[in-house]
Tab-separated table of C-alpha atoms and ligand atoms in Angstrom:
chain	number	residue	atom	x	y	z
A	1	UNK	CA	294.803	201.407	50.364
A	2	UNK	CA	291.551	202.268	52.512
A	3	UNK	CA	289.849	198.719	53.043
A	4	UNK	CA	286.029	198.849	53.993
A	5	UNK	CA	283.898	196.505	55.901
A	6	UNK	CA	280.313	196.130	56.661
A	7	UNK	CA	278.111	197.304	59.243
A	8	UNK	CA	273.890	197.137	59.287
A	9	UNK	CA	272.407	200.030	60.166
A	10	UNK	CA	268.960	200.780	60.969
A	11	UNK	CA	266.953	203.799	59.476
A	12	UNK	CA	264.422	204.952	61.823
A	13	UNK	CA	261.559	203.356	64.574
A	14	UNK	CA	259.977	200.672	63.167
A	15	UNK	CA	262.437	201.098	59.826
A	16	UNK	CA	264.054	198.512	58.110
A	17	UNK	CA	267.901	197.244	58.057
A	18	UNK	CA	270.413	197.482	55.242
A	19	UNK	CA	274.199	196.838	55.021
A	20	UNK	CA	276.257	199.730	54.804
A	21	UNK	CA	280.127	199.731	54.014
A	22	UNK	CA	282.392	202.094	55.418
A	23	UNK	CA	286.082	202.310	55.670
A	24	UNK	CA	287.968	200.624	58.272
A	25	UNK	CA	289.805	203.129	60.461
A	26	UNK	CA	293.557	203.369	62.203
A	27	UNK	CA	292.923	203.577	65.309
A	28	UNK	CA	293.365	207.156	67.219
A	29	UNK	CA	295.154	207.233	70.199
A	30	UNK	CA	293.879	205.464	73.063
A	31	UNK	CA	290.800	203.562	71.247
A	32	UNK	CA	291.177	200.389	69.326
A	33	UNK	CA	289.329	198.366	66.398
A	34	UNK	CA	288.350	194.664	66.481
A	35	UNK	CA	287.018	192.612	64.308
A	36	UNK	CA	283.633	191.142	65.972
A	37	UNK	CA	283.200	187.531	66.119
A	38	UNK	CA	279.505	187.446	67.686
A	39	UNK	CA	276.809	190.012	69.014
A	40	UNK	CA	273.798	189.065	70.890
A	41	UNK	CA	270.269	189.994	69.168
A	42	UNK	CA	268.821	191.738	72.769
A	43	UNK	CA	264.984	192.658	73.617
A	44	UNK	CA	265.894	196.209	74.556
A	45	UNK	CA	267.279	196.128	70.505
A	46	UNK	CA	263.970	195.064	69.311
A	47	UNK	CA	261.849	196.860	71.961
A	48	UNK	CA	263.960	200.101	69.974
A	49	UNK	CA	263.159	198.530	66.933
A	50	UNK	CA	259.373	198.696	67.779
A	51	UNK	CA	259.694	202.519	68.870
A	52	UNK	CA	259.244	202.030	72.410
A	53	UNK	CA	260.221	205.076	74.425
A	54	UNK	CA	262.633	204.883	77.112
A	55	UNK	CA	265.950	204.199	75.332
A	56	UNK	CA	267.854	206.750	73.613
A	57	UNK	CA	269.189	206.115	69.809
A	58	UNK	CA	269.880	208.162	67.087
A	59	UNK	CA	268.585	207.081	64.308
A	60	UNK	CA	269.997	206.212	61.235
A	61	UNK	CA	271.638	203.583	63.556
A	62	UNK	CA	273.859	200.752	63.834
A	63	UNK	CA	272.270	198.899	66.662
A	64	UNK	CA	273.790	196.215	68.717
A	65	UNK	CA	275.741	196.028	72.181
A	66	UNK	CA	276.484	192.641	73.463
A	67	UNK	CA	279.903	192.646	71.366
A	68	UNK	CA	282.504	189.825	71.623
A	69	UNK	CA	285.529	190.326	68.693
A	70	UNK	CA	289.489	190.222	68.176
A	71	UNK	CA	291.836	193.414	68.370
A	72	UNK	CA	293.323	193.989	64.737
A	73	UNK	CA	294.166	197.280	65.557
A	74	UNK	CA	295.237	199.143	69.003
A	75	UNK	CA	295.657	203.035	68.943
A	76	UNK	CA	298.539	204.434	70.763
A	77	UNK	CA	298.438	203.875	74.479
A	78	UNK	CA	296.576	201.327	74.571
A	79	UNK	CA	297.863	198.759	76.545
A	80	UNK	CA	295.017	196.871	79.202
A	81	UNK	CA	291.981	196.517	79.747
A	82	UNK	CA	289.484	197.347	82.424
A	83	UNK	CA	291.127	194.437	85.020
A	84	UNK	CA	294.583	195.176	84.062
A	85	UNK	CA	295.537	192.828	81.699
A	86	UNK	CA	297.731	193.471	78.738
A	87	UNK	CA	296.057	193.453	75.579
A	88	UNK	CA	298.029	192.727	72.137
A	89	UNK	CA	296.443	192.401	68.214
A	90	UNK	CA	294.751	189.126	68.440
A	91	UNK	CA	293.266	189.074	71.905
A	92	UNK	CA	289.549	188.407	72.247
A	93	UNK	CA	287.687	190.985	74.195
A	94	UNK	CA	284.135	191.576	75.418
A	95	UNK	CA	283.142	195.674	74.816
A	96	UNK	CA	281.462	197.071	77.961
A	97	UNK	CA	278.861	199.376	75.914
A	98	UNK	CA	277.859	202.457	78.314
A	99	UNK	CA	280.833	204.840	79.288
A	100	UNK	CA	279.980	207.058	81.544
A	101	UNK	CA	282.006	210.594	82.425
A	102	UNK	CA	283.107	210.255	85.738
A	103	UNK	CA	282.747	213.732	86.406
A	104	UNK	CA	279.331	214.398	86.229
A	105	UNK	CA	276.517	214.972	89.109
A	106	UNK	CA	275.289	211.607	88.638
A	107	UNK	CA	278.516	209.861	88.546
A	108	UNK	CA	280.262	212.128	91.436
A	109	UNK	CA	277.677	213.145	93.697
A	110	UNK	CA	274.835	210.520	93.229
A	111	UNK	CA	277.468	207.485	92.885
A	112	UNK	CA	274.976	206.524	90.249
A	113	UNK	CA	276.915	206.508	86.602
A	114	UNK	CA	274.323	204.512	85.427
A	115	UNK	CA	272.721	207.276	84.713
A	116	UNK	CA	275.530	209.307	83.792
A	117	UNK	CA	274.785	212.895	82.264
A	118	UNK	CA	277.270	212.439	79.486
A	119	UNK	CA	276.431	209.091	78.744
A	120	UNK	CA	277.167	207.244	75.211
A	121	UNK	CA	277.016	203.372	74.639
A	122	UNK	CA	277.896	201.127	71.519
A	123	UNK	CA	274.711	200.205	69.453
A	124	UNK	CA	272.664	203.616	70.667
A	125	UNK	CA	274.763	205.897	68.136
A	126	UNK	CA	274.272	207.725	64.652
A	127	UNK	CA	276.265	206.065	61.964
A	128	UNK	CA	277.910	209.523	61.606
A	129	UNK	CA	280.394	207.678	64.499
A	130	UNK	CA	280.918	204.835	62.088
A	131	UNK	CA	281.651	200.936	63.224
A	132	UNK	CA	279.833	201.898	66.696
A	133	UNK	CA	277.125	199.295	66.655
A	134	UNK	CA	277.857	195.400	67.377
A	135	UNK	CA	276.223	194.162	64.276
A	136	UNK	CA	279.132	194.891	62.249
A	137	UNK	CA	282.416	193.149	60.885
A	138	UNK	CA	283.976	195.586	62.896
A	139	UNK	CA	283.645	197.592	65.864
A	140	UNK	CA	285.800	201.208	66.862
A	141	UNK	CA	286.132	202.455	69.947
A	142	UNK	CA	285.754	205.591	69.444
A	143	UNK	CA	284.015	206.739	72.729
A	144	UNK	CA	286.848	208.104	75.290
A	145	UNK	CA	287.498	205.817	78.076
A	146	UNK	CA	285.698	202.868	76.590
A	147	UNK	CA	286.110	199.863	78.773
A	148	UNK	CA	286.934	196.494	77.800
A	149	UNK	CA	288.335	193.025	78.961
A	150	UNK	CA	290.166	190.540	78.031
A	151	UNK	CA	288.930	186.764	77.810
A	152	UNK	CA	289.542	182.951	76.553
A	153	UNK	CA	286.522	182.012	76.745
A	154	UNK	CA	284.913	181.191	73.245
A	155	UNK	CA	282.419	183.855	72.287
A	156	UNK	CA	279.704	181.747	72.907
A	157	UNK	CA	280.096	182.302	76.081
A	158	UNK	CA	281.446	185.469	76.262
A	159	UNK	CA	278.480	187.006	73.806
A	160	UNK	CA	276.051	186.434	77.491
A	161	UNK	CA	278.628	188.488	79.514
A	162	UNK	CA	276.337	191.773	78.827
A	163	UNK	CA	273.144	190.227	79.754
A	164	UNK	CA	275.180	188.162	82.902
A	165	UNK	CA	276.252	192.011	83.917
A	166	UNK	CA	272.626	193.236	83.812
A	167	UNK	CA	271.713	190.450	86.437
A	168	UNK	CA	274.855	191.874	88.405
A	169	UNK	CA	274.043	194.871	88.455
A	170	UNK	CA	270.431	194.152	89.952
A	171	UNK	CA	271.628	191.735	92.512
A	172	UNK	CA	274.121	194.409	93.470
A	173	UNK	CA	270.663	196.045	94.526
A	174	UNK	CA	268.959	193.401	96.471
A	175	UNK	CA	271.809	191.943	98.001
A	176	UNK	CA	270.583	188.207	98.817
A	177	UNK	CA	271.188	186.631	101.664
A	178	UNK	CA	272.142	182.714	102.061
A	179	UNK	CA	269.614	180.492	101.922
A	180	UNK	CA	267.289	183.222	100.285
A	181	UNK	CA	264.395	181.727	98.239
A	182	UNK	CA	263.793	183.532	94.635
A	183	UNK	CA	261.410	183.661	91.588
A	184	UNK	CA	262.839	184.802	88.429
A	185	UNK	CA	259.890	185.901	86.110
A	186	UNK	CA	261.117	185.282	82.982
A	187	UNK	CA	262.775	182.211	81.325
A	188	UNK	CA	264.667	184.379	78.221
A	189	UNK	CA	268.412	185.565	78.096
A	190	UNK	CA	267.856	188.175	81.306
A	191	UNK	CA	265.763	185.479	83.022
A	192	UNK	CA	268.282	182.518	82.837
A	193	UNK	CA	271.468	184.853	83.371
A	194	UNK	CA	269.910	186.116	86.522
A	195	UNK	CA	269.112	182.475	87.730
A	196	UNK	CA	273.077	181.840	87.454
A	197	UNK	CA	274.332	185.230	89.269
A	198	UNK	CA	271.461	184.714	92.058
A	199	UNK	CA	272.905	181.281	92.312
A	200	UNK	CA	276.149	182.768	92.572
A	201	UNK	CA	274.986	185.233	95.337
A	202	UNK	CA	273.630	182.518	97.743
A	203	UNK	CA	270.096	182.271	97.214
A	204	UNK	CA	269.355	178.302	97.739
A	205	UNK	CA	266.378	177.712	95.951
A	206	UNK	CA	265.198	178.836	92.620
A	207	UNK	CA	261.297	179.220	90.979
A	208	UNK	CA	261.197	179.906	87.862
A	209	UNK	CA	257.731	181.471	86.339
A	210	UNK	CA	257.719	181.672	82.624
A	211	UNK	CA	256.641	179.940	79.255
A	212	UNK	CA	258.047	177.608	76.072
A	213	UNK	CA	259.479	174.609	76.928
A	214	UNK	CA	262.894	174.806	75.368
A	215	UNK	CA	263.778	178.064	77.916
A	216	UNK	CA	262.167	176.238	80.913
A	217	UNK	CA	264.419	172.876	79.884
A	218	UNK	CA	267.268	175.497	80.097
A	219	UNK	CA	266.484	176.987	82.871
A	220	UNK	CA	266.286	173.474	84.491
A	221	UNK	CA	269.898	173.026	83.561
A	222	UNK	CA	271.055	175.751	84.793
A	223	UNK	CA	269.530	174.876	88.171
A	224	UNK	CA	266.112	175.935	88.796
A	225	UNK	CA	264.421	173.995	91.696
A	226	UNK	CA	260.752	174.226	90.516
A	227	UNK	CA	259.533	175.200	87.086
A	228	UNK	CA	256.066	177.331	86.738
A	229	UNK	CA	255.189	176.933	83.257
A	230	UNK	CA	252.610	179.604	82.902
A	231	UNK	CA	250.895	177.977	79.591
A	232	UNK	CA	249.969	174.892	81.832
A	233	UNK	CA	249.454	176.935	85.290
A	234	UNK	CA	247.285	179.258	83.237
A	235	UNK	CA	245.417	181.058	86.317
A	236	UNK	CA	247.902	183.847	88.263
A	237	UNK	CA	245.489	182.930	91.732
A	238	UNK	CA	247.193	179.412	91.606
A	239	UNK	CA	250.797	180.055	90.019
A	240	UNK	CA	250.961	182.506	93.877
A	241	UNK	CA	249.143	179.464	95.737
A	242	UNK	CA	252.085	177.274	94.445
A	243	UNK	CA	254.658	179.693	95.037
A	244	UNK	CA	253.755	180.551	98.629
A	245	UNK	CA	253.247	176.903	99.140
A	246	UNK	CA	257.241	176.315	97.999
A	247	UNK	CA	258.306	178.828	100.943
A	248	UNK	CA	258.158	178.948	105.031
A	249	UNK	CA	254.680	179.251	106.249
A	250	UNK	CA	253.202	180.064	102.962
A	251	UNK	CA	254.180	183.621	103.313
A	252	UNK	CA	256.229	184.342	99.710
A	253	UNK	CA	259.640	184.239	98.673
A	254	UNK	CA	262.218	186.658	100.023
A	255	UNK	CA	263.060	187.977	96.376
A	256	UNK	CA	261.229	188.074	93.230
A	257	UNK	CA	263.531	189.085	89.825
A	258	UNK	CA	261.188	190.359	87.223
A	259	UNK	CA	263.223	189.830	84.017
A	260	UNK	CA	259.464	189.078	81.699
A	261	UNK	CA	259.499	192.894	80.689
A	262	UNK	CA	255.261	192.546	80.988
A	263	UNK	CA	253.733	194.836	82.818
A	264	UNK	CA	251.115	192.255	83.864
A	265	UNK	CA	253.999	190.506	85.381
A	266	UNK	CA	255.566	193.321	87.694
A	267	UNK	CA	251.956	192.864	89.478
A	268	UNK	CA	251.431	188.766	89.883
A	269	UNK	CA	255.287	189.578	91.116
A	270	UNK	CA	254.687	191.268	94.046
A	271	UNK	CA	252.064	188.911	95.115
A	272	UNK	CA	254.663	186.135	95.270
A	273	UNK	CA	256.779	188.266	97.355
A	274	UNK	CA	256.591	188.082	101.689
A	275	UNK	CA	256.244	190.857	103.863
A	276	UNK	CA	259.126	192.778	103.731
A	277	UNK	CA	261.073	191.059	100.727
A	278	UNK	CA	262.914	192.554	97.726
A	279	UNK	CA	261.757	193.082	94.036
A	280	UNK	CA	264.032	193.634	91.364
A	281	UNK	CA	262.585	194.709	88.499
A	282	UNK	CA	265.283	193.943	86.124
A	283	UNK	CA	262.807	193.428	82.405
A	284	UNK	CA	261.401	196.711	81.425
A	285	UNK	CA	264.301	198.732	79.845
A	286	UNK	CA	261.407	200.230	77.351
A	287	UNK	CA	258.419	201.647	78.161
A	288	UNK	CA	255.832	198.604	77.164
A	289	UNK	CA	252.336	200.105	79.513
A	290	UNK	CA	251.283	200.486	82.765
A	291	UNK	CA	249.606	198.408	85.229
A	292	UNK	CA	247.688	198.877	88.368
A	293	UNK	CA	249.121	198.285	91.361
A	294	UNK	CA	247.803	198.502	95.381
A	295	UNK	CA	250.061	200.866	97.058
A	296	UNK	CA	248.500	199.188	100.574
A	297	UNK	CA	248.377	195.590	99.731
A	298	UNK	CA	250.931	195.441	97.374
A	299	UNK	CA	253.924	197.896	98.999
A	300	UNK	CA	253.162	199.243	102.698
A	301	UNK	CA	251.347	196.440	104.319
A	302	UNK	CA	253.391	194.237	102.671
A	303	UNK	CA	256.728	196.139	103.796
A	304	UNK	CA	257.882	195.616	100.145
A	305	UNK	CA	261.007	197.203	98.550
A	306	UNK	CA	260.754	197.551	95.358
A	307	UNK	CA	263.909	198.521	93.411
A	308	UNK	CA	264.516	198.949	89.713
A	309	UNK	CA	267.708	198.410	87.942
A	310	UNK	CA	269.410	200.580	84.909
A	311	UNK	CA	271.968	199.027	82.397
A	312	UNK	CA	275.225	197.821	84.164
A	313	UNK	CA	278.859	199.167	84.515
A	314	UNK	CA	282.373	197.838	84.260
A	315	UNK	CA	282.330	196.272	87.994
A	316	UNK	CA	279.255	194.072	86.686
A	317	UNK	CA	281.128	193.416	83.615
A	318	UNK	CA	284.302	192.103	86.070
A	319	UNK	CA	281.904	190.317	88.531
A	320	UNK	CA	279.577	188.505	85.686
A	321	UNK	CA	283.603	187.708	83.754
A	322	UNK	CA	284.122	185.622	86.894
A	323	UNK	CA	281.195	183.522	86.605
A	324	UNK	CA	280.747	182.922	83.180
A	325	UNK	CA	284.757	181.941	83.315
A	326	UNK	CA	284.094	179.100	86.004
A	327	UNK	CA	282.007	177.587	82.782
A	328	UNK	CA	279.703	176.316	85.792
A	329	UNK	CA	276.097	177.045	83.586
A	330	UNK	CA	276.342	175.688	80.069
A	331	UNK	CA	275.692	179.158	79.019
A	332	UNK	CA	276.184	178.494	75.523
A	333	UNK	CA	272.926	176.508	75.147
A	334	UNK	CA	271.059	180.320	75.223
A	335	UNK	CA	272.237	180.021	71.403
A	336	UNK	CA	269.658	178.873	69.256
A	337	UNK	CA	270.323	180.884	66.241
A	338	UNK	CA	273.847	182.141	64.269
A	339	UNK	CA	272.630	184.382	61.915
A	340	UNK	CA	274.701	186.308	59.059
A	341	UNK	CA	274.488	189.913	59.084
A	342	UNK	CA	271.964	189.570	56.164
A	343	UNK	CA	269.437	188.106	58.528
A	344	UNK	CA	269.492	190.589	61.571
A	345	UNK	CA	265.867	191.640	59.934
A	346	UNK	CA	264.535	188.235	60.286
A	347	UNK	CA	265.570	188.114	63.702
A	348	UNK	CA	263.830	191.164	65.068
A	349	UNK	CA	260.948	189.959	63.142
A	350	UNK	CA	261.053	186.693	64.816
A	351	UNK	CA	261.719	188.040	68.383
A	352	UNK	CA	258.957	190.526	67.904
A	353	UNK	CA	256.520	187.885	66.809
A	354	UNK	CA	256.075	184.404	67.525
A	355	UNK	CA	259.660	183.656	68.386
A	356	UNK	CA	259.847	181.036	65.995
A	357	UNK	CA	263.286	181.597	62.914
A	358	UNK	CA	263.776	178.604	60.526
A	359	UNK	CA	261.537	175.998	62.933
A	360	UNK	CA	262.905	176.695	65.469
A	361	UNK	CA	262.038	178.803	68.772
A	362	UNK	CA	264.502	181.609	69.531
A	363	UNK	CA	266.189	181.856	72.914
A	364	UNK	CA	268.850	183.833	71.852
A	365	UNK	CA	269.671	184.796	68.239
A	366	UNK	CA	273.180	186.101	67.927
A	367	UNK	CA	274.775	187.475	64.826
A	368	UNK	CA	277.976	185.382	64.076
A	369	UNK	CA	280.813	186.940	61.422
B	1	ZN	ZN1	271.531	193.553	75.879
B	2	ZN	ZN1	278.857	211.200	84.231
């Protein structure tokens, strides 16, 4: 007998969400179903939500990619994942969403499958494709060469590896150096997981710019050396004084992470930056506006280089596995809400709006089955 299970699905931009039930399937050869224990509610989901351009989806949708779950069911062939490990029914595993081609222009010749020509990812698809979005009972594999791995760790943890792999992926760019000074822009899920991998990459000391106290308590935790709450340093002119004044002869840090996804913040950014330091801007995966910059002041006189990160891929995946498995950062904390299904409408309402679900303020909402 077919059994069915539940997935949400979006309609359009700006639509609403409704529960759809389709059936289960048997796994085809080479692509496996779990059943998803946790999915992180992300700001590129809502910024999709909102109909801001940049991303695509095909609408009606079932959204979500940060996907943590158990194998019930492994198609023929399957037998490890992306780091060689063998998989059985029963194993947790984290779903690495975009699968690129590997044969394509962009992922032969420009070494950049990022931007793969034949790209698909989890959570972007039509519902014609069926359990392909992360806010679902259950999620199928039905992308060729989807990439996986294997993990203990409780999904708590495990639910941050996506957003850990987006910080790879832009430190892969920058490439600290020890004793590097930073300022991550930016205390929400991109912000804080980008404090740990910079942390992991060498860079000694840690500013973090950004608002609401429970995310700047966090991002004390996880090991920030000075905390620039912009709601009590309200004037840009003096958040830069203090940041310069934090760094060797006043002249700006050597890297500034821009994980805010505010336009407005891309340009106080460079100005905490020194002459011929690194920007990552690692918080506008949707188009939210423009903002004027000085291309002398701001780039060639100050020597800048500016460098923007896309998505990440399964080496960020395996890098971000290894730090979130030392269980150094009490990652888990990002969890403020565990929402049914039912409420993934409330939750893009809240993260759209004030930020505030059931009194409390959101850091991370995750849907938990
Ligand atoms: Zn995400
Ligand atoms: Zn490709």
């Amino acid at each position: 007998m077919v059994k069915f299970g539940r997935t949400t699905v979006l309609n359009k931009k700006r639509g609403t969400f409704s529960i759809k039930k389709l059936p289960i399937p048997t796994p085809d050869s080479g692509k496996l179903v779990i059943k998803v224990e946790m999915c992180g509610v992300c700001g590129t989901d809502i910024h999709m939500w909102q109909g801001h351009e940049g991303i695509v989806v095909t609408f009606p949708a079932p959204l979500g990619h940060e996907v943590v779950g158990k194998i019930i069911a492994l198609g023929e062939g399957v037998e490890f994942d992306n780091l060689g490990n063998a998989v059985k029914e029963g194993d947790r595993i984290v779903i690495i969403p975009l699968v690129t081609c590997g044969s394509c222009y962009a992922c032969t010749v420009l070494q950049e499958p990022a931007k793969c020509l034949n790209a698909s990812a989890y959570g972007h698809q039509s519902i014609e494709t069926g359990f392909t979005g992360g806010y679902s009972e259950y999620l199928y594999t039905n992308i060729p060469n989807t990439g996986f791995l294997k993990t203990d760790i409780p999904p708590e943890i495990a639910v941050s590896l996506e957003p850990t792999s987006i910080a790879v992926s832009g430190m892969k760019r920058v490439k600290p150096k020890v004793g590097d000074t930073a300022v991550v822009q930016g205390a929400g899920a991109i912000g804080l997981c980008t404090m740990i991998v910079a942390k992991e990459s060498g860079v000694s000391k840690i500013i973090m710019v950004g608002k609401r106290k429970m995310r700047l308590e966090l991002a004390k935790e996880f090991g920030a050396d000075l905390i620039i709450d912009i709601d009590e340093v309200k004037d840009p002119e003096k958040r830069i004084e203090i940041v310069k004044n934090e760094t060797k002869n006043g002249l700006g840090v050597d890297l500034v992470f821009e994980c805010a996804g505010i336009p407005s913040a891309f340009k106080e950014g460079l100005q905490y930056l020194r002459y011929g330091g690194k920007f990552c801007e690692l918080g506008h995966f949707t188009d939210t506006g423009s903002i004027e910059i000085n291309p002398c002041t701001d780039v060639c006189a100050k020597m800048a280089t500016i460098v923007g990160s896309w998505s990440s891929l399964p080496d960020d995946f395996i890098r971000a596995l290894q730090i979130l498995e030392l269980r150094k950062y009490p990652v888990e904390k990002m969890i403020t809400h565990r929402l049914p299904l039912e409420r993934l409408e409330d939750a893009f309402k809240a993260m759209a709006g004030d930020k505030m679900l059931d009194g409390t303020e959101i850091i991370k909402a995750v849907i938990a089955l």
